[in-house]
């Protein structure tokens, strides 16, 4: 079946193939895009629902934190009250009835249900707004870890749940309570002299978040910093305080919101810290119930988009299958002509497009042009190669002949005991050998140094009693490689333009040394020098591309070679003053690459 389908497809013309493929790709792509968009939308919806619930949770946590901060501020006010100070450090005229006016102050805070005061002198006192009565003796409280923790705070408040304490602070307590506790400091000695406990009924706290239990399956709970559940409300079936404790220890930890699976149900859990008490408020809702109604709307919306995309794609694919085949047919016809040997063939493409087909056609036209150029270039290269081979053969024959002839003359001069002539012949022979350098482009500095010394020796023999020289190149740089015949043209220029036109004794000095990571060479003479105008003209000629200009040709050649080998990493500087001489500075990197 597959083979038949493949055979049928391959038998279609290109237009129908493009139509089928284009529409097929669009259909598959549309389905994938719709599914992908739906998945992303649902994930974004989950995230948005999570963020919304997190905002609600933070708002509720802020409300609870406001109550606790208000209690903390009230406790600070009480600590500063002189009546409280008298209570913990009683005077002869102090009676417990002196604390009575505080009751009216506390009555204004309807969320405060109970206040207990202890003096380390043995007195205790309490106010109650919910009919709870009697408090435990301080001596019994002092034996507990709770008291030690409050004492360690040195007057700072601490929040606890009375249900989680290992003792009954209020002997007849009518409601579960959370409490703020702090020691009372005597402001005369700054020593702890009493204990203050202010309580809020947990149902009062639960009222803050009970109105948010709107979902069919949702829950809120508060846990202290040790993970103990302080308050718990749930509309889930089977969701218990133990389930809440498991969520805290297994899933939440440092996260603010998370999606978890419990009993095959996905639950969205959000939490927020209550800064004052360092407690955590946690909200739990059923993810399915939270997004189910919106999910159905999304499905209908994406189905409509899919239907529209498929209809539109069919019409577009019909049009483009026709448009795309036209330039392809032209390209195929042009390829046939090129195959037959017509390398001048090009595809005329009327559209100023940048799509793939236009790029292929443009590149095809360039390829044909490039093939033509390469064929011509290969022909030229073959011709140049033959000429180079011939010149190489000549270059190989001529030096050998020259060396052998000079050697013969040298030995004849030695036999005749003409030391001056033999030294000149030997220097000339070495000069030729170093100049050719076996065809290598680079030479060691020691080789270039010897070449200059041989050249200067020959020139000194020519200009007797009129020419002195000094070659001072540091041993430190002798093993470095530089392009051959880089220094010699400057030495030759100094002799030709300085010595020959100088009536007094001429002196030429060549210096070479290491400067950082560079090789520094200086060639200076005491010749007639150049005027500023002549020097500027020479500098322009050195950088000129006019190969017909003969002035400065050798130096221009050196400059071009230096550019080729070093790019812009070298320095070539010529300074000259009329009647004072000329100095050439050349700085090269120690490495060629």
XYZ file of C-alpha atoms in Angstrom:
593
model
C 0.000 0.000 0.000
C 2.813 2.365 0.931
C 4.750 1.531 -2.249
C 1.692 2.191 -4.414
C 1.092 5.495 -2.650
C 4.732 6.476 -3.106
C 4.662 5.503 -6.796
C 1.490 7.538 -7.317
C 2.993 10.562 -5.585
C 6.250 10.433 -7.554
C 4.257 10.306 -10.799
C 2.628 13.670 -10.134
C 3.987 16.887 -11.589
C 5.866 19.271 -9.328
C 2.944 21.635 -8.936
C 0.678 18.922 -7.493
C 3.515 17.629 -5.307
C 4.049 21.093 -3.847
C 0.290 21.465 -3.352
C 0.033 18.164 -1.462
C 3.193 18.683 0.558
C 2.459 22.317 1.358
C -1.095 21.642 2.440
C -0.047 18.528 4.350
C 2.638 20.457 6.212
C 0.209 23.281 6.954
C -2.416 20.849 8.281
C 0.088 19.056 10.522
C 1.665 22.343 11.602
C -1.731 23.856 12.375
C -2.671 20.863 14.490
C 0.644 21.008 16.344
C 0.370 24.772 16.836
C -3.171 24.458 18.165
C -2.182 21.648 20.524
C 0.950 23.506 21.590
C -0.933 26.785 22.055
C -3.621 24.998 24.018
C -0.988 23.381 26.256
C 0.785 26.700 26.778
C -2.509 28.468 27.472
C -3.484 25.853 30.036
C -0.037 26.113 31.641
C -0.289 29.894 31.645
C -3.783 29.591 33.062
C -2.441 27.337 35.805
C 0.294 29.856 36.461
C -2.167 32.741 36.492
C -4.529 30.873 38.823
C -1.514 30.096 41.010
C -0.431 33.753 40.994
C -3.979 34.878 41.792
C -4.219 32.472 44.714
C -0.737 33.501 45.834
C -1.836 37.142 45.844
C -4.887 36.205 47.952
C -2.698 34.179 50.287
C -0.244 37.062 50.661
C -3.125 39.466 51.316
C -4.524 37.228 54.058
C -1.043 36.705 55.507
C -0.583 40.491 55.528
C -3.855 40.912 57.437
C -2.769 38.377 60.062
C 0.661 39.989 60.197
C -1.017 43.367 60.764
C -2.850 41.961 63.827
C 0.354 40.522 65.219
C 2.312 43.729 64.620
C -0.481 45.663 66.336
C -0.190 43.339 69.326
C 3.596 43.784 69.352
C 3.207 47.566 69.350
C 0.594 47.353 72.116
C 2.946 45.213 74.190
C 5.699 47.803 73.722
C 3.294 50.466 74.961
C 2.449 48.375 78.011
C 6.121 47.753 78.793
C 6.663 51.518 78.884
C 3.558 52.171 81.021
C 4.456 53.263 84.553
C 1.699 51.105 86.027
C 3.286 48.010 84.507
C 6.682 49.127 85.789
C 5.170 49.528 89.261
C 3.616 46.062 88.951
C 6.929 44.303 88.301
C 8.726 46.478 90.935
C 5.946 47.040 93.486
C 6.003 50.038 95.796
C 4.333 50.247 99.158
C 1.366 52.120 97.644
C 0.866 49.687 94.680
C -2.311 47.633 94.420
C -3.512 45.413 91.601
C -6.423 47.778 91.168
C -3.945 50.242 89.730
C -3.996 48.107 86.546
C -7.739 48.515 86.161
C -7.600 51.451 83.687
C -5.617 49.206 81.346
C -8.664 47.008 80.904
C -10.557 49.803 79.144
C -7.587 50.349 76.845
C -7.473 46.662 75.943
C -11.206 46.506 75.436
C -10.771 48.765 72.396
C -8.898 45.892 70.691
C -11.787 43.496 70.189
C -9.539 40.826 68.609
C -7.528 40.507 71.877
C -9.175 37.831 74.015
C -6.864 37.440 77.011
C -3.873 39.148 78.695
C -1.726 37.652 81.449
C 0.816 39.588 83.567
C 3.433 38.005 85.848
C 5.831 39.708 88.251
C 8.979 37.875 89.258
C 8.103 39.129 92.760
C 5.263 36.554 92.788
C 2.305 38.599 91.583
C 0.118 37.629 88.630
C -2.810 39.322 86.955
C -5.012 38.729 83.867
C -7.725 40.376 81.722
C -10.244 38.246 79.782
C -12.660 39.151 76.972
C -13.951 35.609 76.306
C -14.761 34.409 79.854
C -11.581 32.342 80.078
C -10.241 32.357 83.665
C -7.290 31.454 85.835
C -3.649 31.296 84.825
C -0.803 28.963 85.785
C 1.701 29.977 88.464
C 4.921 31.525 87.180
C 7.097 29.078 89.124
C 5.636 26.196 87.099
C 6.099 28.107 83.845
C 9.758 28.779 84.667
C 10.451 25.050 84.465
C 9.495 24.863 80.769
C 11.495 25.359 77.565
C 8.911 27.974 76.570
C 10.035 30.239 79.430
C 13.711 29.788 78.560
C 13.004 30.698 74.929
C 11.109 33.861 75.954
C 13.896 34.795 78.355
C 16.535 34.334 75.617
C 14.746 36.925 73.506
C 15.704 39.609 76.087
C 12.451 41.514 75.758
C 11.726 40.800 72.079
C 8.261 39.316 71.418
C 7.723 35.677 70.477
C 4.530 34.150 69.025
C 3.305 30.683 70.000
C 0.167 28.566 69.893
C -1.175 27.751 73.361
C -2.340 24.394 71.997
C 1.274 23.433 71.208
C 2.654 24.396 74.642
C 3.473 21.490 77.008
C 1.326 23.108 79.753
C -1.976 24.942 80.183
C -1.253 28.642 80.547
C -4.979 29.405 80.962
C -6.511 26.848 83.292
C -10.078 27.377 82.087
C -9.698 28.273 78.431
C -12.850 28.574 76.297
C -11.196 28.933 72.837
C -7.945 27.800 71.223
C -5.550 30.741 71.189
C -2.319 32.076 69.738
C -0.230 34.240 72.034
C 2.519 36.848 71.993
C 4.891 36.522 74.958
C 7.775 38.743 76.103
C 9.674 39.436 79.306
C 9.134 42.756 81.070
C 12.312 44.718 81.764
C 12.756 47.035 84.739
C 13.874 50.322 83.181
C 15.913 51.193 86.247
C 18.070 48.060 86.115
C 17.254 46.711 82.573
C 16.806 43.300 84.131
C 13.849 40.987 83.389
C 11.347 41.341 86.204
C 8.096 40.039 84.687
C 6.267 38.247 81.876
C 3.536 39.548 79.524
C 1.280 37.272 77.443
C -1.327 38.693 74.998
C -3.700 36.190 73.328
C -5.867 36.181 70.202
C -8.533 33.508 69.710
C -7.789 31.282 66.717
C -11.412 31.584 65.436
C -10.722 35.331 65.124
C -7.765 34.532 62.858
C -9.799 31.971 60.909
C -12.436 34.594 60.115
C -9.773 36.428 58.086
C -9.417 33.576 55.605
C -12.726 31.667 55.958
C -14.393 33.968 53.423
C -11.815 32.737 50.852
C -12.967 29.099 51.183
C -15.173 29.549 48.108
C -14.071 26.536 46.093
C -15.791 23.185 46.493
C -12.453 21.694 47.445
C -10.104 24.059 49.259
C -8.268 24.466 52.536
C -6.282 26.993 54.584
C -3.916 26.346 57.444
C -1.253 28.147 59.473
C 1.954 26.463 60.595
C 4.609 27.788 62.976
C 8.340 27.833 62.230
C 8.678 24.261 63.588
C 5.988 22.914 61.233
C 3.284 22.600 63.910
C -0.245 23.234 62.603
C -1.759 26.190 64.463
C -4.988 26.769 62.532
C -6.745 24.504 59.998
C -9.890 24.861 57.841
C -10.829 22.552 54.953
C -13.716 21.693 52.632
C -11.788 18.687 51.231
C -13.032 15.247 52.083
C -10.206 13.328 53.707
C -7.873 16.331 53.922
C -6.601 16.371 57.539
C -4.014 18.315 59.558
C -1.691 15.346 58.916
C -2.119 15.965 55.163
C -1.269 19.620 55.780
C 1.873 18.627 57.704
C 2.911 16.288 54.840
C 2.541 19.154 52.342
C 4.801 21.343 54.473
C 7.566 18.782 54.892
C 7.481 17.044 51.490
C 6.442 19.636 48.907
C 6.623 23.253 50.023
C 9.864 23.774 51.933
C 11.172 27.086 50.459
C 8.672 27.280 47.559
C 5.773 29.737 47.432
C 3.506 27.691 45.164
C 3.550 24.151 43.810
C 1.222 21.638 42.106
C 1.071 18.267 43.861
C -0.785 14.956 43.466
C -2.611 13.574 46.484
C -5.074 10.662 46.169
C -5.121 11.026 42.324
C -6.091 14.694 42.642
C -3.983 17.624 41.504
C -3.818 20.290 44.178
C -2.489 23.830 43.790
C -0.677 24.851 46.957
C 0.331 28.467 47.662
C 2.000 29.823 50.766
C 3.092 33.123 52.234
C 5.259 33.997 55.221
C 3.823 35.950 58.155
C 6.963 37.988 58.985
C 6.099 39.087 62.523
C 5.739 35.548 63.890
C 7.786 33.710 61.222
C 4.719 31.539 60.604
C 3.466 30.346 57.211
C -0.061 30.649 55.796
C -0.866 27.915 53.251
C -3.771 27.739 50.788
C -4.755 24.481 49.023
C -7.293 24.279 46.150
C -8.286 21.651 43.597
C -6.585 22.560 40.311
C -9.284 20.836 38.276
C -12.098 22.873 39.804
C -10.089 26.083 39.503
C -9.530 25.906 35.734
C -12.212 23.504 34.445
C -14.720 26.114 33.256
C -12.054 28.152 31.477
C -10.603 25.000 29.863
C -13.844 24.342 27.906
C -13.836 27.899 26.540
C -10.242 27.432 25.387
C -11.068 24.198 23.531
C -13.919 25.832 21.578
C -11.761 28.840 20.742
C -8.857 26.759 19.376
C -11.161 24.500 17.321
C -12.509 27.571 15.518
C -8.951 28.768 14.845
C -7.987 25.336 13.473
C -10.926 25.243 11.038
C -10.115 28.723 9.746
C -6.406 27.866 9.328
C -7.148 24.730 7.276
C -9.466 26.548 4.851
C -7.074 29.447 4.463
C -4.086 27.103 4.026
C -5.804 25.239 1.164
C -6.403 28.447 -0.788
C -2.871 29.744 -0.159
C -1.249 26.419 -1.106
C -3.149 26.393 -4.418
C -1.771 29.825 -5.270
C 1.817 29.250 -4.156
C 2.162 25.861 -5.790
C 1.544 27.614 -9.087
C 3.843 30.577 -8.332
C 6.738 28.491 -7.025
C 6.917 26.109 -9.983
C 7.515 28.842 -12.585
C 11.060 29.847 -11.541
C 11.931 26.186 -10.886
C 11.013 25.284 -14.453
C 13.258 28.103 -15.717
C 16.073 26.865 -13.512
C 15.727 23.304 -14.839
C 15.834 24.494 -18.470
C 18.933 26.608 -17.775
C 20.720 23.649 -16.157
C 20.151 21.585 -19.290
C 21.826 24.286 -21.404
C 24.806 24.498 -19.029
C 25.168 20.728 -19.137
C 25.392 21.022 -22.923
C 28.380 23.401 -22.528
C 26.779 26.847 -22.600
C 28.549 28.507 -19.648
C 27.127 31.931 -20.546
C 23.633 30.765 -19.588
C 21.743 32.626 -16.830
C 18.241 32.429 -15.384
C 16.270 35.651 -15.742
C 14.216 36.075 -12.593
C 11.729 38.895 -12.676
C 10.891 38.951 -8.979
C 13.039 40.988 -6.585
C 12.577 38.398 -3.907
C 14.736 37.127 -1.054
C 13.100 33.726 -0.551
C 14.943 30.426 -0.900
C 14.114 29.978 -4.602
C 15.385 33.460 -5.440
C 18.556 32.775 -3.441
C 19.072 29.462 -5.277
C 18.665 31.138 -8.679
C 21.002 34.006 -7.781
C 23.597 31.588 -6.414
C 23.198 29.424 -9.510
C 23.919 32.425 -11.747
C 26.961 33.286 -9.621
C 28.106 29.668 -9.722
C 28.034 29.628 -13.510
C 30.021 32.890 -13.564
C 32.465 31.480 -11.035
C 32.946 28.277 -13.055
C 33.778 30.418 -16.077
C 36.268 32.462 -14.036
C 37.858 29.357 -12.530
C 38.327 27.745 -15.951
C 40.091 30.876 -17.208
C 42.103 31.139 -13.998
C 43.204 27.511 -14.202
C 44.433 28.087 -17.746
C 46.422 31.124 -16.627
C 47.792 29.236 -13.624
C 48.981 26.407 -15.834
C 50.812 28.873 -18.049
C 52.341 30.641 -15.040
C 53.299 27.300 -13.561
C 55.232 26.327 -16.669
C 56.975 29.711 -16.686
C 57.809 29.392 -12.976
C 59.216 25.913 -13.511
C 61.433 27.256 -16.300
C 62.628 30.181 -14.153
C 63.252 27.851 -11.237
C 65.402 25.672 -13.462
C 67.343 28.735 -14.650
C 67.710 29.967 -11.074
C 69.051 26.583 -10.060
C 71.620 26.464 -12.885
C 72.906 30.092 -12.687
C 73.826 30.196 -8.938
C 75.743 26.910 -9.191
C 77.674 28.221 -12.154
C 78.356 31.524 -10.364
C 79.489 29.837 -7.110
C 81.789 27.444 -8.962
C 83.333 30.289 -10.975
C 83.888 32.440 -7.835
C 85.415 29.459 -6.029
C 87.853 28.977 -8.922
C 88.831 32.681 -8.858
C 89.154 32.565 -5.052
C 91.607 29.645 -5.125
C 93.632 31.301 -7.884
C 93.881 34.466 -5.730
C 94.862 32.340 -2.716
C 97.512 30.594 -4.822
C 98.815 33.980 -5.925
C 98.798 35.025 -2.216
C 96.661 38.085 -2.920
C 94.804 38.198 0.426
C 92.852 41.366 -0.323
C 91.535 39.978 -3.612
C 90.749 36.576 -2.114
C 88.858 38.219 0.782
C 86.826 40.300 -1.648
C 85.979 37.224 -3.764
C 85.016 35.251 -0.649
C 82.815 38.117 0.598
C 81.143 38.370 -2.811
C 80.513 34.607 -2.848
C 79.023 34.706 0.680
C 76.951 37.753 -0.300
C 75.393 35.848 -3.209
C 74.738 32.753 -1.106
C 73.099 34.741 1.686
C 71.063 36.754 -0.830
C 69.647 33.618 -2.466
C 69.246 31.861 0.933
C 68.378 28.601 -0.878
C 65.117 30.127 -2.051
C 63.813 30.683 1.534
C 61.930 33.899 2.265
C 63.114 34.185 5.890
C 66.624 34.264 7.290
C 68.096 34.387 10.791
C 69.285 37.785 12.013
C 72.838 36.386 12.106
C 72.569 35.671 8.352
C 71.292 39.182 7.607
C 74.076 40.584 9.787
C 76.752 38.651 7.833
C 75.179 39.733 4.538
C 75.409 43.426 5.584
C 78.977 42.977 6.833
C 80.081 41.336 3.534
C 78.342 44.061 1.541
C 79.925 46.852 3.613
C 83.354 45.192 3.354
C 83.121 45.187 -0.439
C 81.988 48.836 -0.437
C 84.800 49.815 1.935
C 87.311 48.291 -0.500
C 85.801 50.369 -3.245
C 85.864 53.650 -1.283
C 89.218 53.401 0.487
C 89.997 56.043 3.134
C 86.576 57.581 2.559
C 84.198 55.220 4.317
C 83.928 53.707 7.803
C 81.152 51.473 9.184
C 80.073 49.703 12.362
C 77.594 46.770 12.607
C 76.453 46.379 16.211
C 73.707 43.733 16.457
C 73.069 42.165 19.870
C 73.775 38.432 20.266
C 70.361 38.185 21.982
C 68.498 38.507 18.682
C 70.786 36.575 16.308
C 68.595 33.434 16.306
C 65.344 35.244 15.447
C 63.999 34.995 11.886
C 63.224 38.031 9.726
C 62.429 38.428 6.010
C 65.653 38.324 4.001
C 67.074 41.503 2.437
C 65.089 43.764 4.787
C 68.052 45.788 6.119
C 70.399 45.657 3.116
C 68.356 48.074 0.880
C 68.577 50.776 3.570
C 72.347 50.218 3.925
C 72.724 50.418 0.147
C 70.684 53.633 -0.011
C 72.868 55.186 2.700
C 76.017 54.453 0.653
C 74.623 55.404 -2.760
C 72.939 58.647 -1.683
C 75.226 59.512 1.236
C 78.751 58.347 0.525
C 78.925 59.130 -3.177
C 77.688 62.699 -2.629
C 79.740 63.380 0.494
C 83.142 65.052 0.281
C 84.107 64.290 3.871
C 84.702 60.883 5.418
C 81.430 58.979 5.688
C 80.325 56.831 8.607
C 77.532 54.256 8.595
C 76.232 52.496 11.708
C 73.818 49.529 11.885
C 72.345 48.751 15.318
C 70.129 45.785 16.269
C 68.668 45.041 19.715
C 65.701 43.559 21.596
C 63.015 45.975 22.750
C 60.265 44.250 24.736
C 58.674 41.693 22.415
C 60.049 43.430 19.313
C 63.292 43.538 17.327
C 64.616 47.083 16.829
C 67.005 48.029 14.004
C 68.586 51.444 13.331
C 70.583 52.394 10.184
C 72.103 55.886 10.373
C 74.707 57.801 8.414
C 76.362 61.213 8.471
C 75.719 61.899 4.793
C 74.220 65.039 3.206
C 70.695 64.118 4.338
C 67.478 65.357 2.759
C 65.390 68.468 2.875
C 61.906 68.228 4.437
C 60.332 68.471 0.992
C 62.464 65.602 -0.393
C 61.788 63.489 2.721
C 58.016 63.951 2.418
C 58.167 63.031 -1.274
C 60.126 59.865 -0.428
C 57.592 58.853 2.251
C 54.731 59.255 -0.239
C 56.596 57.234 -2.877
C 57.228 54.413 -0.395
C 53.466 53.996 0.168
C 52.596 54.614 -3.488
C 51.172 51.933 -5.790
C 52.854 53.476 -8.844
C 55.209 50.672 -9.887
C 56.613 52.808 -12.742
C 58.179 55.265 -10.302
C 61.845 54.264 -9.884
C 62.719 56.616 -7.003
C 62.525 54.757 -3.679
C 61.721 51.498 -5.459
C 63.870 49.278 -3.192
C 62.497 50.799 0.008
C 58.931 50.594 -1.351
C 59.538 46.925 -2.100
C 60.715 46.374 1.502
C 57.641 48.196 2.839
C 55.272 46.061 0.721
C 56.952 42.853 1.907
C 56.696 43.974 5.527
C 52.977 44.672 5.055
C 52.541 41.215 3.574
C 54.309 39.444 6.451
C 53.363 41.597 9.460
C 50.247 43.553 8.486
C 50.192 46.651 10.711
C 52.422 45.170 13.443
C 55.685 46.805 12.251
C 57.151 50.332 12.300
C 59.189 51.854 9.465
C 60.305 55.424 10.107
C 62.775 57.573 8.131
C 64.155 60.810 9.592
C 66.623 63.066 7.784
C 68.055 66.554 8.153
C 69.922 68.364 5.470
C 73.725 68.283 6.005
C 73.278 66.154 9.143
C 72.481 62.694 7.826
C 69.658 60.160 7.674
C 68.322 57.659 10.253
C 66.067 54.690 9.473
C 64.148 53.030 12.337
C 62.670 49.570 11.777
C 60.736 47.719 14.521
C 59.531 44.146 13.845
C 57.598 41.685 16.049
C 59.782 38.872 17.362
C 57.358 36.330 15.852
C 56.124 36.350 12.265
C 52.624 34.924 12.878
